[in-house]
C-alpha positions as a printed Julia matrix, in Angstrom:
499×3 Matrix{Float64}:
 102.7   122.62  126.1
  99.53  123.98  124.01
  98.38  122.27  121.35
  98.26  124.83  117.8
  96.46  123.59  114.54
  97.32  126.59  111.05
  94.58  125.23  108.21
  94.5   128.07  105.04
  92.54  128.27  102.01
  94.43  128.72   98.48
  93.28  133.2    98.61
  91.03  133.44   95.94
  91.21  135.44   92.6
  90.05  139.36   93.37
  88.38  139.35   89.65
  86.2   136.23   90.46
  83.31  136.9    91.76
  83.06  134.27   94.56
  81.13  131.12   92.92
  80.47  127.37   95.19
  83.8   126.04   94.71
  85.44  129.39   96.57
  82.74  128.66   98.83
  83.5   124.8    99.03
  87.06  125.39   99.88
  86.44  128.03  102.81
  83.9   125.82  104.24
  85.73  122.94  104.45
  88.53  125.16  106.3
  85.78  126.65  108.3
  84.96  123.1   109.2
  88.56  122.04  110.45
  88.91  124.6   112.07
  85.99  124.52  114.58
  86.0   120.42  114.73
  90.4   120.96  116.53
  89.17  124.47  118.34
  86.37  122.85  120.49
  89.28  119.78  120.86
  90.67  122.26  122.82
  93.63  123.4   119.98
  94.67  127.19  119.95
  93.97  127.76  116.33
  94.44  129.55  113.01
  91.99  129.98  109.8
  93.5   132.59  106.8
  91.78  132.97  104.03
  92.09  136.51  100.97
  92.28  137.59   98.07
  94.97  137.82   95.44
  94.79  140.9    93.8
  98.13  141.77   91.35
  97.87  141.02   88.05
  97.73  141.29   84.64
  93.82  139.95   84.39
  93.66  142.99   88.02
  94.55  145.82   85.48
  93.33  145.37   82.37
  90.19  145.14   84.07
  90.59  148.72   86.18
  92.2   150.0    82.74
  88.42  148.95   81.35
  86.25  150.78   83.76
  88.94  153.67   83.98
  89.89  153.53   87.0
  92.95  152.88   89.43
  93.51  148.84   90.09
  93.56  149.7    93.67
  89.99  150.68   93.26
  88.44  147.9    91.48
  90.45  145.53   93.87
  88.69  147.29   97.04
  85.01  146.36   95.14
  85.85  142.98   94.52
  86.56  142.25   98.53
  83.08  143.39  100.34
  81.67  140.28   97.95
  83.7   138.84   98.95
  82.86  139.26  102.93
  79.66  139.19  102.77
  79.84  135.28  102.35
  81.99  134.33  104.6
  79.66  136.86  106.73
  77.13  135.23  105.38
  78.44  131.11  105.22
  79.16  131.53  109.37
  82.78  131.59  107.8
  85.19  132.33  111.83
  88.24  132.82  110.41
  91.01  135.73  112.24
  92.43  137.11  108.98
  91.36  138.16  105.89
  94.94  139.14  103.83
  94.98  141.11  100.32
  97.4   141.1    98.78
  98.05  144.99   98.13
  98.64  145.44  102.5
 102.2   146.52  102.99
 102.29  144.38  105.31
 102.3   141.87  102.85
 104.43  144.04  100.46
 107.28  144.08  102.92
 107.24  139.89  103.57
 107.46  138.97   99.29
 110.62  141.62   99.04
 112.19  139.89  101.92
 111.93  136.38  101.05
 113.15  138.12   97.42
 116.06  139.74   99.04
 116.84  136.39  100.64
 116.32  133.96   97.8
 118.5   136.94   95.59
 121.29  136.47   97.34
 121.83  132.77   97.54
 122.45  132.89   94.29
 118.75  131.35   93.61
 117.18  134.34   91.28
 119.09  135.36   87.44
 118.48  137.47   84.23
 117.6   136.01   81.27
 115.9   136.39   77.83
 113.34  134.49   77.75
 111.77  134.13   74.41
 107.46  132.33   74.09
 104.51  131.71   74.46
 102.45  133.28   77.53
  99.18  132.63   78.28
  96.77  135.88   79.68
  94.81  134.17   80.6
  97.05  131.99   83.44
  99.47  134.63   83.2
 102.43  132.84   82.87
 104.74  130.69   80.65
 103.77  127.99   78.46
 105.61  125.29   76.54
 104.14  124.16   72.95
 103.03  120.94   74.41
 100.42  123.38   76.56
  99.69  125.55   73.86
  98.27  121.74   72.4
  95.64  121.34   74.91
  93.34  123.55   74.34
  93.42  124.72   77.78
  95.19  127.92   77.44
  93.46  131.18   76.16
  94.69  134.54   75.25
  98.86  133.39   74.03
 101.03  135.19   71.85
 104.49  134.96   71.71
 106.65  136.72   73.51
 110.25  137.82   73.55
 112.12  140.3    77.42
 114.14  139.62   79.62
 112.91  138.97   83.25
 114.63  137.11   86.2
 113.87  133.86   87.1
 114.65  131.18   90.52
 115.91  128.46   90.29
 113.82  125.99   91.06
 115.08  123.34   89.01
 118.14  123.27   92.08
 115.49  122.01   94.02
 113.7   119.09   92.26
 115.69  116.22   93.81
 115.53  117.31   96.78
 111.15  118.46   96.75
 111.64  114.38   95.24
 112.81  113.03   98.51
 110.77  115.11  100.5
 107.25  114.32   98.71
 108.44  110.21   98.5
 109.28  110.27  102.97
 105.94  112.28  104.14
 102.89  110.06  102.71
 100.89  112.77  104.32
 102.92  116.12  102.18
 100.4   115.6    99.91
  97.05  114.3    99.56
  95.06  112.53   97.98
  97.61  109.79   97.34
  96.45  111.04   93.73
  97.55  113.91   93.14
 100.47  112.87   95.81
 101.71  110.34   92.31
 100.6   113.58   89.89
 103.45  115.87   91.23
 105.55  112.35   91.08
 104.81  112.02   87.66
 105.2   115.77   86.7
 108.6   116.3    88.43
 109.54  112.75   86.1
 109.99  115.35   83.29
 112.56  117.87   83.1
 111.77  120.91   85.79
 111.6   124.86   84.03
 112.78  127.1    86.61
 110.51  130.1    87.44
 110.06  133.3    85.79
 109.0   134.94   88.64
 108.99  138.58   87.23
 107.08  141.04   84.79
 109.06  144.41   83.18
 106.43  147.67   83.88
 106.37  148.42   80.44
 103.39  145.75   80.36
 102.78  144.47   83.78
 102.78  147.6    86.69
 100.48  147.0    88.96
 101.9   144.41   91.23
 105.22  144.55   93.94
 108.06  146.01   93.16
 111.64  144.04   92.52
 113.49  145.15   95.76
 117.56  144.56   93.52
 115.53  145.98   90.02
 112.81  149.64   90.24
 111.93  147.96   87.25
 109.84  144.43   87.64
 107.32  143.8    89.38
 106.77  140.08   90.97
 105.34  137.36   89.02
 101.43  136.4    90.77
 101.97  133.38   91.6
 105.01  134.24   93.18
 103.86  136.91   95.36
 100.2   135.46   96.51
 102.05  132.22   98.05
 104.01  134.34   99.89
  99.97  135.09  101.65
 100.4   132.02  104.22
 103.8   133.54  105.98
 102.91  137.03  105.78
 100.0   136.88  107.69
 101.48  135.32  110.54
 103.98  137.7   110.43
 106.78  136.14  109.22
 110.12  137.93  109.8
 107.63  140.82  111.77
 106.68  138.52  114.86
 108.81  135.83  115.12
 106.83  134.64  117.96
 103.67  133.99  116.4
 105.58  132.67  113.19
 106.69  130.15  115.12
 103.87  129.22  116.74
 101.29  128.26  113.71
 104.01  127.43  111.15
 104.23  124.64  110.37
 100.37  124.99  108.92
  98.56  121.72  108.92
  96.5   122.17  105.48
  96.54  124.33  103.28
  93.0   123.45  101.53
  92.59  123.92   97.59
  91.01  122.8    94.42
  92.78  120.19   92.43
  93.75  122.33   89.09
  96.72  124.79   92.01
  98.09  121.87   92.68
 100.98  123.18   91.05
 101.81  125.99   92.49
 100.88  125.11   95.56
 103.41  122.0    95.9
 106.49  123.06   93.68
 106.83  126.15   93.14
 105.93  126.96   96.87
 107.97  124.12   98.51
 111.28  125.26   96.51
 110.97  128.87   98.02
 110.56  127.73  101.49
 113.92  126.18  100.34
 116.0   128.31   99.27
 114.82  130.55  101.88
 115.28  127.54  104.71
 111.8   127.84  105.84
 110.17  124.71  106.71
 107.54  123.01  104.14
 103.7   122.75  105.74
 102.8   119.68  106.79
  99.7   118.74  104.27
  98.38  120.52  101.16
  94.73  118.78  100.34
  93.61  119.18   96.71
  90.12  118.05   96.4
  87.83  118.21   93.67
  85.74  120.46   91.65
  82.04  120.63   91.46
  80.34  119.08   89.19
  77.46  120.98   87.33
  75.61  117.53   84.52
  79.31  116.21   85.11
  80.85  119.83   83.43
  83.08  121.91   84.96
  80.69  124.6    86.19
  82.91  128.45   84.72
  81.3   131.41   83.64
  82.72  130.62   80.16
  80.19  128.08   79.95
  77.56  130.13   82.67
  77.03  126.86   84.45
  78.48  128.79   88.07
  76.29  128.63   91.87
  75.94  131.57   93.7
  76.34  130.46   97.3
  75.24  133.44   98.11
  71.35  132.62   96.51
  70.71  128.86   97.87
  72.09  130.21  101.4
  69.34  133.42  101.24
  66.77  130.69  100.18
  67.81  127.17  102.28
  69.92  129.14  104.96
  73.53  128.43  104.98
  73.68  125.84  107.76
  71.78  123.8   104.83
  73.92  124.1   102.12
  77.15  123.96  104.24
  75.78  121.25  105.23
  74.5   119.61  101.26
  78.35  120.45  100.5
  79.75  118.82  102.45
  77.69  115.62  102.51
  77.82  115.32   98.65
  81.7   115.59   98.38
  84.17  112.36   99.17
  87.36  114.63   99.77
  89.68  113.95   96.92
  86.76  113.46   93.67
  84.96  115.52   92.27
  80.76  115.86   93.02
  77.89  116.52   91.06
  75.3   119.34   92.43
  71.69  119.5    91.58
  69.17  121.21   93.52
  66.77  118.33   93.41
  69.9   116.08   95.61
  70.28  119.91   97.39
  66.19  119.35   99.2
  66.02  115.07   98.96
  69.54  115.31  101.14
  68.1   118.93  103.56
  64.66  117.15  103.94
  66.34  113.19  105.02
  69.35  113.75  106.84
  67.84  117.74  108.79
  64.6   118.32  108.64
  63.11  114.64  109.06
  65.92  113.66  110.82
  67.09  115.93  113.0
  64.44  118.48  113.24
  62.25  115.98  114.36
  63.95  114.56  116.28
  64.68  118.09  118.57
  61.18  118.38  118.03
  60.46  114.81  119.52
  62.19  115.37  122.65
  61.58  118.08  123.61
  57.36  118.44  123.77
  58.01  115.97  125.19
  60.71  117.44  127.7
  57.46  120.94  128.11
  54.31  118.33  127.5
  56.08  115.55  130.95
  58.53  117.48  132.53
  57.61  121.22  133.03
  60.69  121.97  130.44
  62.84  120.29  132.99
  65.83  117.29  132.0
  64.57  114.34  134.06
  66.54  112.3   136.17
  67.46  109.24  134.91
  67.14  106.02  136.87
  69.18  102.53  136.59
  70.03  101.35  132.77
  68.5    98.85  131.53
  70.48   95.95  129.01
  68.47   98.34  125.97
  70.47  101.61  127.4
  73.14  100.08  127.7
  73.07   98.94  124.41
  71.77  102.51  123.35
  75.11  104.56  125.04
  77.25  102.37  123.67
  76.3   102.64  120.16
  76.44  106.35  120.51
  80.14  106.38  121.61
  80.92  104.29  118.54
  79.76  106.01  116.25
  80.68  109.21  117.86
  84.58  107.57  118.24
  84.47  107.07  115.04
  83.5   110.87  113.93
  85.8   112.45  115.42
  87.81  109.59  113.85
  86.45  110.67  110.66
  86.91  114.62  111.33
  90.8   113.98  112.13
  91.58  112.27  108.73
  89.8   114.58  107.1
  86.81  111.96  105.76
  85.07  115.07  106.14
  81.68  113.3   104.16
  82.35  109.77  106.74
  81.99  111.52  110.43
  78.65  113.77  109.77
  77.02  110.11  108.16
  78.61  108.52  111.62
  77.07  111.73  113.17
  73.47  111.82  111.38
  73.54  108.27  112.56
  73.21  108.88  115.76
  70.0   111.24  115.19
  68.72  108.65  113.27
  69.67  106.08  116.93
  67.99  108.1   118.65
  64.97  108.52  116.92
  64.92  104.11  116.54
  65.74  103.78  120.43
  62.51  106.73  121.17
  60.14  104.1   118.87
  62.09  100.62  121.0
  61.32  101.92  124.18
  58.03  104.03  123.69
  58.33  107.33  126.71
  55.51  108.51  125.7
  53.14  104.98  126.37
  54.89  104.11  129.44
  54.95  107.76  131.37
  52.43  106.57  133.06
  52.28  102.61  134.26
  56.54  102.87  134.4
  57.58  106.6   135.49
  61.53  105.85  135.91
  61.98  103.95  133.3
  60.4   106.88  130.85
  62.21  109.49  132.86
  65.93  107.61  132.37
  64.98  107.5   128.48
  64.47  110.76  127.62
  67.47  111.82  129.48
  69.51  109.09  127.62
  67.51  110.22  124.28
  68.8   114.81  125.57
  72.06  113.6   126.3
  72.54  112.07  122.72
  71.03  114.64  120.73
  74.02  116.72  122.87
  76.5   114.98  121.86
  75.26  114.9   118.53
  74.9   118.0   117.74
  78.39  118.86  119.01
  79.59  116.11  116.42
  77.69  118.38  114.0
  78.75  122.12  115.09
  81.68  121.78  112.67
  78.81  121.47  110.03
  76.05  123.29  110.55
  77.32  125.51  113.36
  73.9   127.61  113.71
  70.89  125.96  115.05
  73.19  123.53  115.97
  74.03  126.55  118.3
  70.77  126.85  118.72
  69.64  123.31  120.33
  73.13  123.24  122.43
  72.5   126.9   124.06
  67.84  125.59  124.63
  69.87  122.78  126.24
  72.93  124.94  128.17
  74.94  123.1   126.57
  78.28  125.0   123.96
  79.99  122.84  121.62
  83.19  122.63  123.56
  81.61  120.83  126.07
  82.43  117.04  127.15
  81.09  114.93  124.81
  81.26  111.3   127.3
  77.57  110.73  128.0
  76.04  112.15  131.58
  76.78  115.43  130.9
  73.64  116.98  131.15
  73.17  117.74  134.19
  69.72  117.3   135.93
  66.34  119.04  136.02
  67.65  121.81  133.6
  65.66  124.43  133.01
  65.93  124.47  128.71
  64.64  126.41  126.13
  61.88  124.82  124.18
  62.6   125.34  120.13
  60.28  124.05  117.74
  61.2   123.05  113.51
  64.46  124.37  113.82
  65.33  123.12  109.95
  61.45  123.36  108.16
  61.27  121.45  105.13
  61.7   122.34  101.53
  58.34  121.83   99.99
  58.8   120.31   97.0
């Protein structure tokens, strides 16, 4: 029986240029995807763009172009960034694609036939910025912009019908919403009355969307449309073999500000269609600048492409994964970025690669030396590396990415200490067998540590592994490195960032 793994990012709104928040979620999904793939899983990683809605229609109108043309101009910005950051997504879905529209209309038809959609007149406050109706209480918070009072007939989804069933599912599945604080937040939200969801917009007000299959005068509400991407991309109602193989998703990853749509709207929609719910919905925190959330209106948005161009994509990936505890907010500063890079990558990792490769080149003609009998220090070293290896693997599997990185980089530090204690550059003349064993074990531990760091920093770790004739999917037990294997000497793989 094959092991499969399905991870998604939210589909990002096409009107936003990619920023550090988009990059973080996508890198996180990529890290998990790479981790499971090198551990033998058949993985599928989905990302993409949400291209319908009023804001897209208005942005296109201002430019005097069609909405699809506006979307087509935005798509390359995301694809370019994902390429730059070495994102290995299996699919990139756009909600304007026919394959997606067909599934949206199929779901709408199912829900309508089940009696879970009705038409009603509604009068209330509408937030143009959020593209949804809001309550008086929400309007008072000041979190919503461009609010106007609207009275119109629309179609509603009987979301309230599934409230009790959803609460029961959340309470009986501890890992359905993570972290626990977000689970409690949603249960608190569901303790109040749950309104039905308005799932249409009249074409006279908004024409840019997927037409309702049962009323050509209306288009689908952008969130009802967008959430369905998670099943349309893997073949729902088209390629049932593929769909049944990958669904339910292992992880829906997102920032905490879209928690309600994913933990309330989406599950109730699936319940209406008798489709299994995703295994885990994980909401991470925000990246802050000076303890303030990054936003376009404040002008404090970090452009990830600029950082990747200046410092390399691996440096950016490492910092973002290492400096945010999943579920909590984290602060971004250029100073902390440079310090983290210099301490972990340049000083610890980069210097270790230089040290080992120079020892092999200088004393063993670019060939991995043959190991000899292990002494007590060698055995202790192997045992400590194995403990850190096992901890790191467990961390990654339990979404403790920052801990996984710390345990992986601790292997690198342990090798440096082992070399200092053994000093093979001194013992090479008087006890060559001991020096050979020291260098072999150091190179082998470097291989293991490098494989553990591969999901985080794939570009540079691949270079190291290729140079020692290894790969990210190789066995990470001791003794796999081939003796007398010629290696390609590489130097200065993580140059220091100068002040």
